[in-house]
PDB file of N, CA, C and O in Angstrom:
ATOM      1  N   MET A 809      58.340  54.351 -38.615  1.00 56.00           N
ATOM      2  CA  MET A 809      57.671  55.526 -38.115  1.00 56.00           C
ATOM      3  C   MET A 809      57.014  55.191 -36.773  1.00 56.00           C
ATOM      4  O   MET A 809      56.333  54.177 -36.644  1.00 56.00           O
ATOM      5  N   ALA A 810      57.233  56.035 -35.807  1.00 61.00           N
ATOM      6  CA  ALA A 810      56.719  55.803 -34.459  1.00 61.00           C
ATOM      7  C   ALA A 810      55.212  56.048 -34.412  1.00 61.00           C
ATOM      8  O   ALA A 810      54.663  56.867 -35.168  1.00 61.00           O
ATOM      9  N   LYS A 811      54.576  55.308 -33.520  1.00 63.00           N
ATOM     10  CA  LYS A 811      53.130  55.448 -33.339  1.00 63.00           C
ATOM     11  C   LYS A 811      52.829  56.767 -32.629  1.00 63.00           C
ATOM     12  O   LYS A 811      53.493  57.122 -31.663  1.00 63.00           O
ATOM     13  N   LYS A 812      51.863  57.509 -33.136  1.00 66.00           N
ATOM     14  CA  LYS A 812      51.491  58.770 -32.508  1.00 66.00           C
ATOM     15  C   LYS A 812      50.717  58.490 -31.227  1.00 66.00           C
ATOM     16  O   LYS A 812      49.838  57.643 -31.198  1.00 66.00           O
ATOM     17  N   SER A 813      51.065  59.203 -30.200  1.00 63.00           N
ATOM     18  CA  SER A 813      50.354  59.035 -28.940  1.00 63.00           C
ATOM     19  C   SER A 813      49.307  60.140 -28.794  1.00 63.00           C
ATOM     20  O   SER A 813      49.311  61.127 -29.519  1.00 63.00           O
ATOM     21  N   THR A 814      48.427  59.949 -27.836  1.00 64.00           N
ATOM     22  CA  THR A 814      47.412  60.961 -27.589  1.00 64.00           C
ATOM     23  C   THR A 814      48.071  62.170 -26.949  1.00 64.00           C
ATOM     24  O   THR A 814      49.118  62.049 -26.324  1.00 64.00           O
ATOM     25  N   PRO A 815      47.475  63.339 -27.077  1.00 76.00           N
ATOM     26  CA  PRO A 815      48.069  64.535 -26.488  1.00 76.00           C
ATOM     27  C   PRO A 815      48.132  64.474 -24.953  1.00 76.00           C
ATOM     28  O   PRO A 815      48.952  65.116 -24.347  1.00 76.00           O
ATOM     29  N   ILE A 816      47.272  63.657 -24.352  1.00 77.00           N
ATOM     30  CA  ILE A 816      47.250  63.542 -22.901  1.00 77.00           C
ATOM     31  C   ILE A 816      47.953  62.251 -22.504  1.00 77.00           C
ATOM     32  O   ILE A 816      47.507  61.163 -22.872  1.00 77.00           O
ATOM     33  N   PRO A 817      49.058  62.339 -21.750  1.00 78.00           N
ATOM     34  CA  PRO A 817      49.759  61.124 -21.334  1.00 78.00           C
ATOM     35  C   PRO A 817      48.879  60.236 -20.453  1.00 78.00           C
ATOM     36  O   PRO A 817      48.141  60.729 -19.597  1.00 78.00           O
ATOM     37  N   GLY A 818      48.948  58.936 -20.674  1.00 78.00           N
ATOM     38  CA  GLY A 818      48.186  57.997 -19.860  1.00 78.00           C
ATOM     39  C   GLY A 818      46.764  57.779 -20.338  1.00 78.00           C
ATOM     40  O   GLY A 818      46.040  56.973 -19.787  1.00 78.00           O
ATOM     41  N   LEU A 819      46.338  58.472 -21.369  1.00 79.00           N
ATOM     42  CA  LEU A 819      44.983  58.329 -21.885  1.00 79.00           C
ATOM     43  C   LEU A 819      45.006  57.419 -23.098  1.00 79.00           C
ATOM     44  O   LEU A 819      45.747  57.642 -24.048  1.00 79.00           O
ATOM     45  N   SER A 820      44.212  56.364 -23.044  1.00 83.00           N
ATOM     46  CA  SER A 820      44.141  55.456 -24.183  1.00 83.00           C
ATOM     47  C   SER A 820      42.702  54.990 -24.335  1.00 83.00           C
ATOM     48  O   SER A 820      41.893  55.125 -23.422  1.00 83.00           O
ATOM     49  N   PHE A 821      42.405  54.406 -25.478  1.00 84.00           N
ATOM     50  CA  PHE A 821      41.055  53.929 -25.747  1.00 84.00           C
ATOM     51  C   PHE A 821      41.117  52.500 -26.237  1.00 84.00           C
ATOM     52  O   PHE A 821      41.932  52.152 -27.091  1.00 84.00           O
ATOM     53  N   SER A 822      40.273  51.651 -25.691  1.00 85.00           N
ATOM     54  CA  SER A 822      40.199  50.266 -26.128  1.00 85.00           C
ATOM     55  C   SER A 822      38.773  49.976 -26.582  1.00 85.00           C
ATOM     56  O   SER A 822      37.829  50.049 -25.783  1.00 85.00           O
ATOM     57  N   TRP A 823      38.610  49.633 -27.849  1.00 86.00           N
ATOM     58  CA  TRP A 823      37.262  49.358 -28.354  1.00 86.00           C
ATOM     59  C   TRP A 823      36.720  48.066 -27.772  1.00 86.00           C
ATOM     60  O   TRP A 823      35.512  47.911 -27.591  1.00 86.00           O
ATOM     61  N   LYS A 824      37.601  47.115 -27.417  1.00 85.00           N
ATOM     62  CA  LYS A 824      37.138  45.865 -26.823  1.00 85.00           C
ATOM     63  C   LYS A 824      36.529  46.120 -25.444  1.00 85.00           C
ATOM     64  O   LYS A 824      35.503  45.550 -25.086  1.00 85.00           O
ATOM     65  N   ARG A 825      37.198  46.980 -24.661  1.00 85.00           N
ATOM     66  CA  ARG A 825      36.652  47.306 -23.339  1.00 85.00           C
ATOM     67  C   ARG A 825      35.360  48.114 -23.473  1.00 85.00           C
ATOM     68  O   ARG A 825      34.422  47.933 -22.702  1.00 85.00           O
ATOM     69  N   ALA A 826      35.310  49.001 -24.460  1.00 88.00           N
ATOM     70  CA  ALA A 826      34.124  49.827 -24.659  1.00 88.00           C
ATOM     71  C   ALA A 826      32.903  48.977 -25.027  1.00 88.00           C
ATOM     72  O   ALA A 826      31.782  49.272 -24.616  1.00 88.00           O
ATOM     73  N   LEU A 827      33.119  47.891 -25.781  1.00 89.00           N
ATOM     74  CA  LEU A 827      32.006  47.028 -26.182  1.00 89.00           C
ATOM     75  C   LEU A 827      31.693  45.945 -25.154  1.00 89.00           C
ATOM     76  O   LEU A 827      30.713  45.218 -25.292  1.00 89.00           O
ATOM     77  N   GLY A 828      32.542  45.821 -24.130  1.00 89.00           N
ATOM     78  CA  GLY A 828      32.291  44.838 -23.084  1.00 89.00           C
ATOM     79  C   GLY A 828      32.850  43.463 -23.381  1.00 89.00           C
ATOM     80  O   GLY A 828      32.517  42.489 -22.710  1.00 89.00           O
ATOM     81  N   ILE A 829      33.700  43.357 -24.399  1.00 90.00           N
ATOM     82  CA  ILE A 829      34.271  42.058 -24.771  1.00 90.00           C
ATOM     83  C   ILE A 829      35.204  41.552 -23.674  1.00 90.00           C
ATOM     84  O   ILE A 829      35.182  40.382 -23.319  1.00 90.00           O
ATOM     85  N   SER A 830      36.011  42.446 -23.120  1.00 89.00           N
ATOM     86  CA  SER A 830      36.963  42.052 -22.076  1.00 89.00           C
ATOM     87  C   SER A 830      36.228  41.498 -20.858  1.00 89.00           C
ATOM     88  O   SER A 830      36.623  40.477 -20.293  1.00 89.00           O
ATOM     89  N   GLN A 831      35.162  42.162 -20.462  1.00 92.00           N
ATOM     90  CA  GLN A 831      34.390  41.723 -19.301  1.00 92.00           C
ATOM     91  C   GLN A 831      33.729  40.370 -19.553  1.00 92.00           C
ATOM     92  O   GLN A 831      33.717  39.497 -18.687  1.00 92.00           O
ATOM     93  N   ALA A 832      33.207  40.173 -20.762  1.00 93.00           N
ATOM     94  CA  ALA A 832      32.563  38.901 -21.098  1.00 93.00           C
ATOM     95  C   ALA A 832      33.582  37.757 -21.068  1.00 93.00           C
ATOM     96  O   ALA A 832      33.288  36.670 -20.552  1.00 93.00           O
ATOM     97  N   LYS A 833      34.786  37.996 -21.589  1.00 91.00           N
ATOM     98  CA  LYS A 833      35.830  36.966 -21.575  1.00 91.00           C
ATOM     99  C   LYS A 833      36.232  36.625 -20.149  1.00 91.00           C
ATOM    100  O   LYS A 833      36.424  35.449 -19.813  1.00 91.00           O
ATOM    101  N   GLN A 834      36.357  37.641 -19.292  1.00 93.00           N
ATOM    102  CA  GLN A 834      36.710  37.390 -17.892  1.00 93.00           C
ATOM    103  C   GLN A 834      35.634  36.559 -17.196  1.00 93.00           C
ATOM    104  O   GLN A 834      35.947  35.642 -16.440  1.00 93.00           O
ATOM    105  N   LYS A 835      34.387  36.867 -17.460  1.00 95.00           N
ATOM    106  CA  LYS A 835      33.286  36.140 -16.835  1.00 95.00           C
ATOM    107  C   LYS A 835      33.282  34.672 -17.265  1.00 95.00           C
ATOM    108  O   LYS A 835      33.123  33.770 -16.438  1.00 95.00           O
ATOM    109  N   ILE A 836      33.480  34.422 -18.550  1.00 94.00           N
ATOM    110  CA  ILE A 836      33.521  33.043 -19.068  1.00 94.00           C
ATOM    111  C   ILE A 836      34.684  32.283 -18.447  1.00 94.00           C
ATOM    112  O   ILE A 836      34.539  31.136 -18.018  1.00 94.00           O
ATOM    113  N   ALA A 837      35.848  32.921 -18.378  1.00 93.00           N
ATOM    114  CA  ALA A 837      37.036  32.265 -17.823  1.00 93.00           C
ATOM    115  C   ALA A 837      36.826  31.913 -16.354  1.00 93.00           C
ATOM    116  O   ALA A 837      37.212  30.836 -15.900  1.00 93.00           O
ATOM    117  N   ARG A 838      36.201  32.799 -15.592  1.00 94.00           N
ATOM    118  CA  ARG A 838      35.963  32.523 -14.175  1.00 94.00           C
ATOM    119  C   ARG A 838      34.964  31.382 -13.987  1.00 94.00           C
ATOM    120  O   ARG A 838      35.145  30.532 -13.119  1.00 94.00           O
ATOM    121  N   GLU A 839      33.903  31.369 -14.779  1.00 95.00           N
ATOM    122  CA  GLU A 839      32.858  30.344 -14.624  1.00 95.00           C
ATOM    123  C   GLU A 839      33.346  28.962 -15.050  1.00 95.00           C
ATOM    124  O   GLU A 839      33.015  27.973 -14.416  1.00 95.00           O
ATOM    125  N   THR A 840      34.135  28.897 -16.110  1.00 93.00           N
ATOM    126  CA  THR A 840      34.594  27.596 -16.604  1.00 93.00           C
ATOM    127  C   THR A 840      35.877  27.134 -15.930  1.00 93.00           C
ATOM    128  O   THR A 840      36.173  25.943 -15.925  1.00 93.00           O
ATOM    129  N   GLY A 841      36.641  28.074 -15.390  1.00 91.00           N
ATOM    130  CA  GLY A 841      37.920  27.728 -14.793  1.00 91.00           C
ATOM    131  C   GLY A 841      39.014  27.532 -15.825  1.00 91.00           C
ATOM    132  O   GLY A 841      40.095  27.065 -15.517  1.00 91.00           O
ATOM    133  N   ILE A 842      38.733  27.879 -17.067  1.00 90.00           N
ATOM    134  CA  ILE A 842      39.709  27.753 -18.149  1.00 90.00           C
ATOM    135  C   ILE A 842      40.089  29.156 -18.623  1.00 90.00           C
ATOM    136  O   ILE A 842      39.227  29.900 -19.094  1.00 90.00           O
ATOM    137  N   PRO A 843      41.363  29.527 -18.492  1.00 91.00           N
ATOM    138  CA  PRO A 843      41.774  30.862 -18.928  1.00 91.00           C
ATOM    139  C   PRO A 843      41.676  31.010 -20.447  1.00 91.00           C
ATOM    140  O   PRO A 843      41.905  30.053 -21.183  1.00 91.00           O
ATOM    141  N   LEU A 844      41.334  32.192 -20.897  1.00 90.00           N
ATOM    142  CA  LEU A 844      41.184  32.435 -22.331  1.00 90.00           C
ATOM    143  C   LEU A 844      42.406  33.113 -22.937  1.00 90.00           C
ATOM    144  O   LEU A 844      42.493  33.240 -24.151  1.00 90.00           O
ATOM    145  N   SER A 845      43.358  33.516 -22.102  1.00 90.00           N
ATOM    146  CA  SER A 845      44.576  34.114 -22.645  1.00 90.00           C
ATOM    147  C   SER A 845      45.517  32.995 -23.079  1.00 90.00           C
ATOM    148  O   SER A 845      45.467  31.881 -22.562  1.00 90.00           O
ATOM    149  N   LYS A 846      46.383  33.296 -24.008  1.00 93.00           N
ATOM    150  CA  LYS A 846      47.318  32.295 -24.521  1.00 93.00           C
ATOM    151  C   LYS A 846      48.245  31.804 -23.412  1.00 93.00           C
ATOM    152  O   LYS A 846      48.438  30.598 -23.243  1.00 93.00           O
ATOM    153  N   GLN A 847      48.802  32.720 -22.635  1.00 95.00           N
ATOM    154  CA  GLN A 847      49.722  32.340 -21.558  1.00 95.00           C
ATOM    155  C   GLN A 847      49.017  31.532 -20.480  1.00 95.00           C
ATOM    156  O   GLN A 847      49.551  30.541 -19.987  1.00 95.00           O
ATOM    157  N   GLY A 848      47.819  31.953 -20.109  1.00 93.00           N
ATOM    158  CA  GLY A 848      47.081  31.243 -19.071  1.00 93.00           C
ATOM    159  C   GLY A 848      46.716  29.831 -19.494  1.00 93.00           C
ATOM    160  O   GLY A 848      46.806  28.891 -18.701  1.00 93.00           O
ATOM    161  N   LEU A 849      46.314  29.684 -20.738  1.00 93.00           N
ATOM    162  CA  LEU A 849      45.944  28.361 -21.256  1.00 93.00           C
ATOM    163  C   LEU A 849      47.163  27.439 -21.323  1.00 93.00           C
ATOM    164  O   LEU A 849      47.090  26.271 -20.925  1.00 93.00           O
ATOM    165  N   GLU A 850      48.297  27.970 -21.784  1.00 94.00           N
ATOM    166  CA  GLU A 850      49.529  27.175 -21.841  1.00 94.00           C
ATOM    167  C   GLU A 850      49.959  26.740 -20.434  1.00 94.00           C
ATOM    168  O   GLU A 850      50.381  25.610 -20.231  1.00 94.00           O
ATOM    169  N   ARG A 851      49.851  27.636 -19.469  1.00 94.00           N
ATOM    170  CA  ARG A 851      50.225  27.321 -18.099  1.00 94.00           C
ATOM    171  C   ARG A 851      49.332  26.227 -17.527  1.00 94.00           C
ATOM    172  O   ARG A 851      49.796  25.294 -16.885  1.00 94.00           O
ATOM    173  N   LYS A 852      48.026  26.327 -17.782  1.00 93.00           N
ATOM    174  CA  LYS A 852      47.085  25.330 -17.264  1.00 93.00           C
ATOM    175  C   LYS A 852      47.326  23.956 -17.904  1.00 93.00           C
ATOM    176  O   LYS A 852      47.320  22.938 -17.220  1.00 93.00           O
ATOM    177  N   ILE A 853      47.545  23.931 -19.214  1.00 93.00           N
ATOM    178  CA  ILE A 853      47.810  22.660 -19.902  1.00 93.00           C
ATOM    179  C   ILE A 853      49.125  22.056 -19.407  1.00 93.00           C
ATOM    180  O   ILE A 853      49.210  20.851 -19.157  1.00 93.00           O
ATOM    181  N   GLY A 854      50.149  22.895 -19.231  1.00 93.00           N
ATOM    182  CA  GLY A 854      51.441  22.422 -18.741  1.00 93.00           C
ATOM    183  C   GLY A 854      51.332  21.803 -17.357  1.00 93.00           C
ATOM    184  O   GLY A 854      51.902  20.740 -17.084  1.00 93.00           O
ATOM    185  N   ASN A 855      50.596  22.464 -16.461  1.00 92.00           N
ATOM    186  CA  ASN A 855      50.413  21.926 -15.113  1.00 92.00           C
ATOM    187  C   ASN A 855      49.674  20.602 -15.148  1.00 92.00           C
ATOM    188  O   ASN A 855      50.003  19.679 -14.400  1.00 92.00           O
ATOM    189  N   THR A 856      48.674  20.479 -16.008  1.00 92.00           N
ATOM    190  CA  THR A 856      47.908  19.244 -16.124  1.00 92.00           C
ATOM    191  C   THR A 856      48.793  18.092 -16.598  1.00 92.00           C
ATOM    192  O   THR A 856      48.720  16.979 -16.065  1.00 92.00           O
ATOM    193  N   ILE A 857      49.637  18.363 -17.577  1.00 93.00           N
ATOM    194  CA  ILE A 857      50.539  17.330 -18.097  1.00 93.00           C
ATOM    195  C   ILE A 857      51.536  16.907 -17.016  1.00 93.00           C
ATOM    196  O   ILE A 857      51.789  15.715 -16.830  1.00 93.00           O
ATOM    197  N   LEU A 858      52.106  17.878 -16.315  1.00 92.00           N
ATOM    198  CA  LEU A 858      53.076  17.547 -15.261  1.00 92.00           C
ATOM    199  C   LEU A 858      52.435  16.732 -14.138  1.00 92.00           C
ATOM    200  O   LEU A 858      53.046  15.799 -13.616  1.00 92.00           O
ATOM    201  N   LYS A 859      51.206  17.063 -13.776  1.00 92.00           N
ATOM    202  CA  LYS A 859      50.505  16.292 -12.742  1.00 92.00           C
ATOM    203  C   LYS A 859      50.257  14.863 -13.221  1.00 92.00           C
ATOM    204  O   LYS A 859      50.355  13.928 -12.441  1.00 92.00           O
ATOM    205  N   ALA A 860      49.940  14.699 -14.501  1.00 93.00           N
ATOM    206  CA  ALA A 860      49.684  13.362 -15.031  1.00 93.00           C
ATOM    207  C   ALA A 860      50.960  12.519 -15.045  1.00 93.00           C
ATOM    208  O   ALA A 860      50.923  11.325 -14.777  1.00 93.00           O
ATOM    209  N   ILE A 861      52.087  13.159 -15.326  1.00 92.00           N
ATOM    210  CA  ILE A 861      53.345  12.416 -15.406  1.00 92.00           C
ATOM    211  C   ILE A 861      53.911  12.124 -14.011  1.00 92.00           C
ATOM    212  O   ILE A 861      54.279  10.995 -13.704  1.00 92.00           O
ATOM    213  N   PHE A 862      53.980  13.146 -13.173  1.00 91.00           N
ATOM    214  CA  PHE A 862      54.665  13.021 -11.876  1.00 91.00           C
ATOM    215  C   PHE A 862      53.728  12.838 -10.691  1.00 91.00           C
ATOM    216  O   PHE A 862      54.185  12.698  -9.566  1.00 91.00           O
ATOM    217  N   GLY A 863      52.451  12.890 -10.903  1.00 85.00           N
ATOM    218  CA  GLY A 863      51.499  12.758  -9.795  1.00 85.00           C
ATOM    219  C   GLY A 863      51.267  14.101  -9.126  1.00 85.00           C
ATOM    220  O   GLY A 863      51.666  15.142  -9.615  1.00 85.00           O
ATOM    221  N   LYS A 864      50.624  14.064  -7.993  1.00 69.00           N
ATOM    222  CA  LYS A 864      50.292  15.292  -7.261  1.00 69.00           C
ATOM    223  C   LYS A 864      51.561  15.987  -6.791  1.00 69.00           C
ATOM    224  O   LYS A 864      52.567  15.364  -6.515  1.00 69.00           O
ATOM    225  N   LYS A 865      51.469  17.302  -6.650  1.00 56.00           N
ATOM    226  CA  LYS A 865      52.624  18.103  -6.203  1.00 56.00           C
ATOM    227  C   LYS A 865      52.852  17.922  -4.728  1.00 56.00           C
ATOM    228  O   LYS A 865      52.028  17.751  -3.939  1.00 56.00           O
TER     229      LYS A 865
END
């Protein structure tokens, strides 16, 4: 069964954004320099490993 969309196209609601969770995560990630998303964290760890093996780019 398909997910029902809102009657107005392009209108959506995010409870995380409404509570400020998204903004808090962005602030933490910027201050620490460590991304909190799965893809960002994997990319950062991968780059660190490659630098350790092959040296500076």
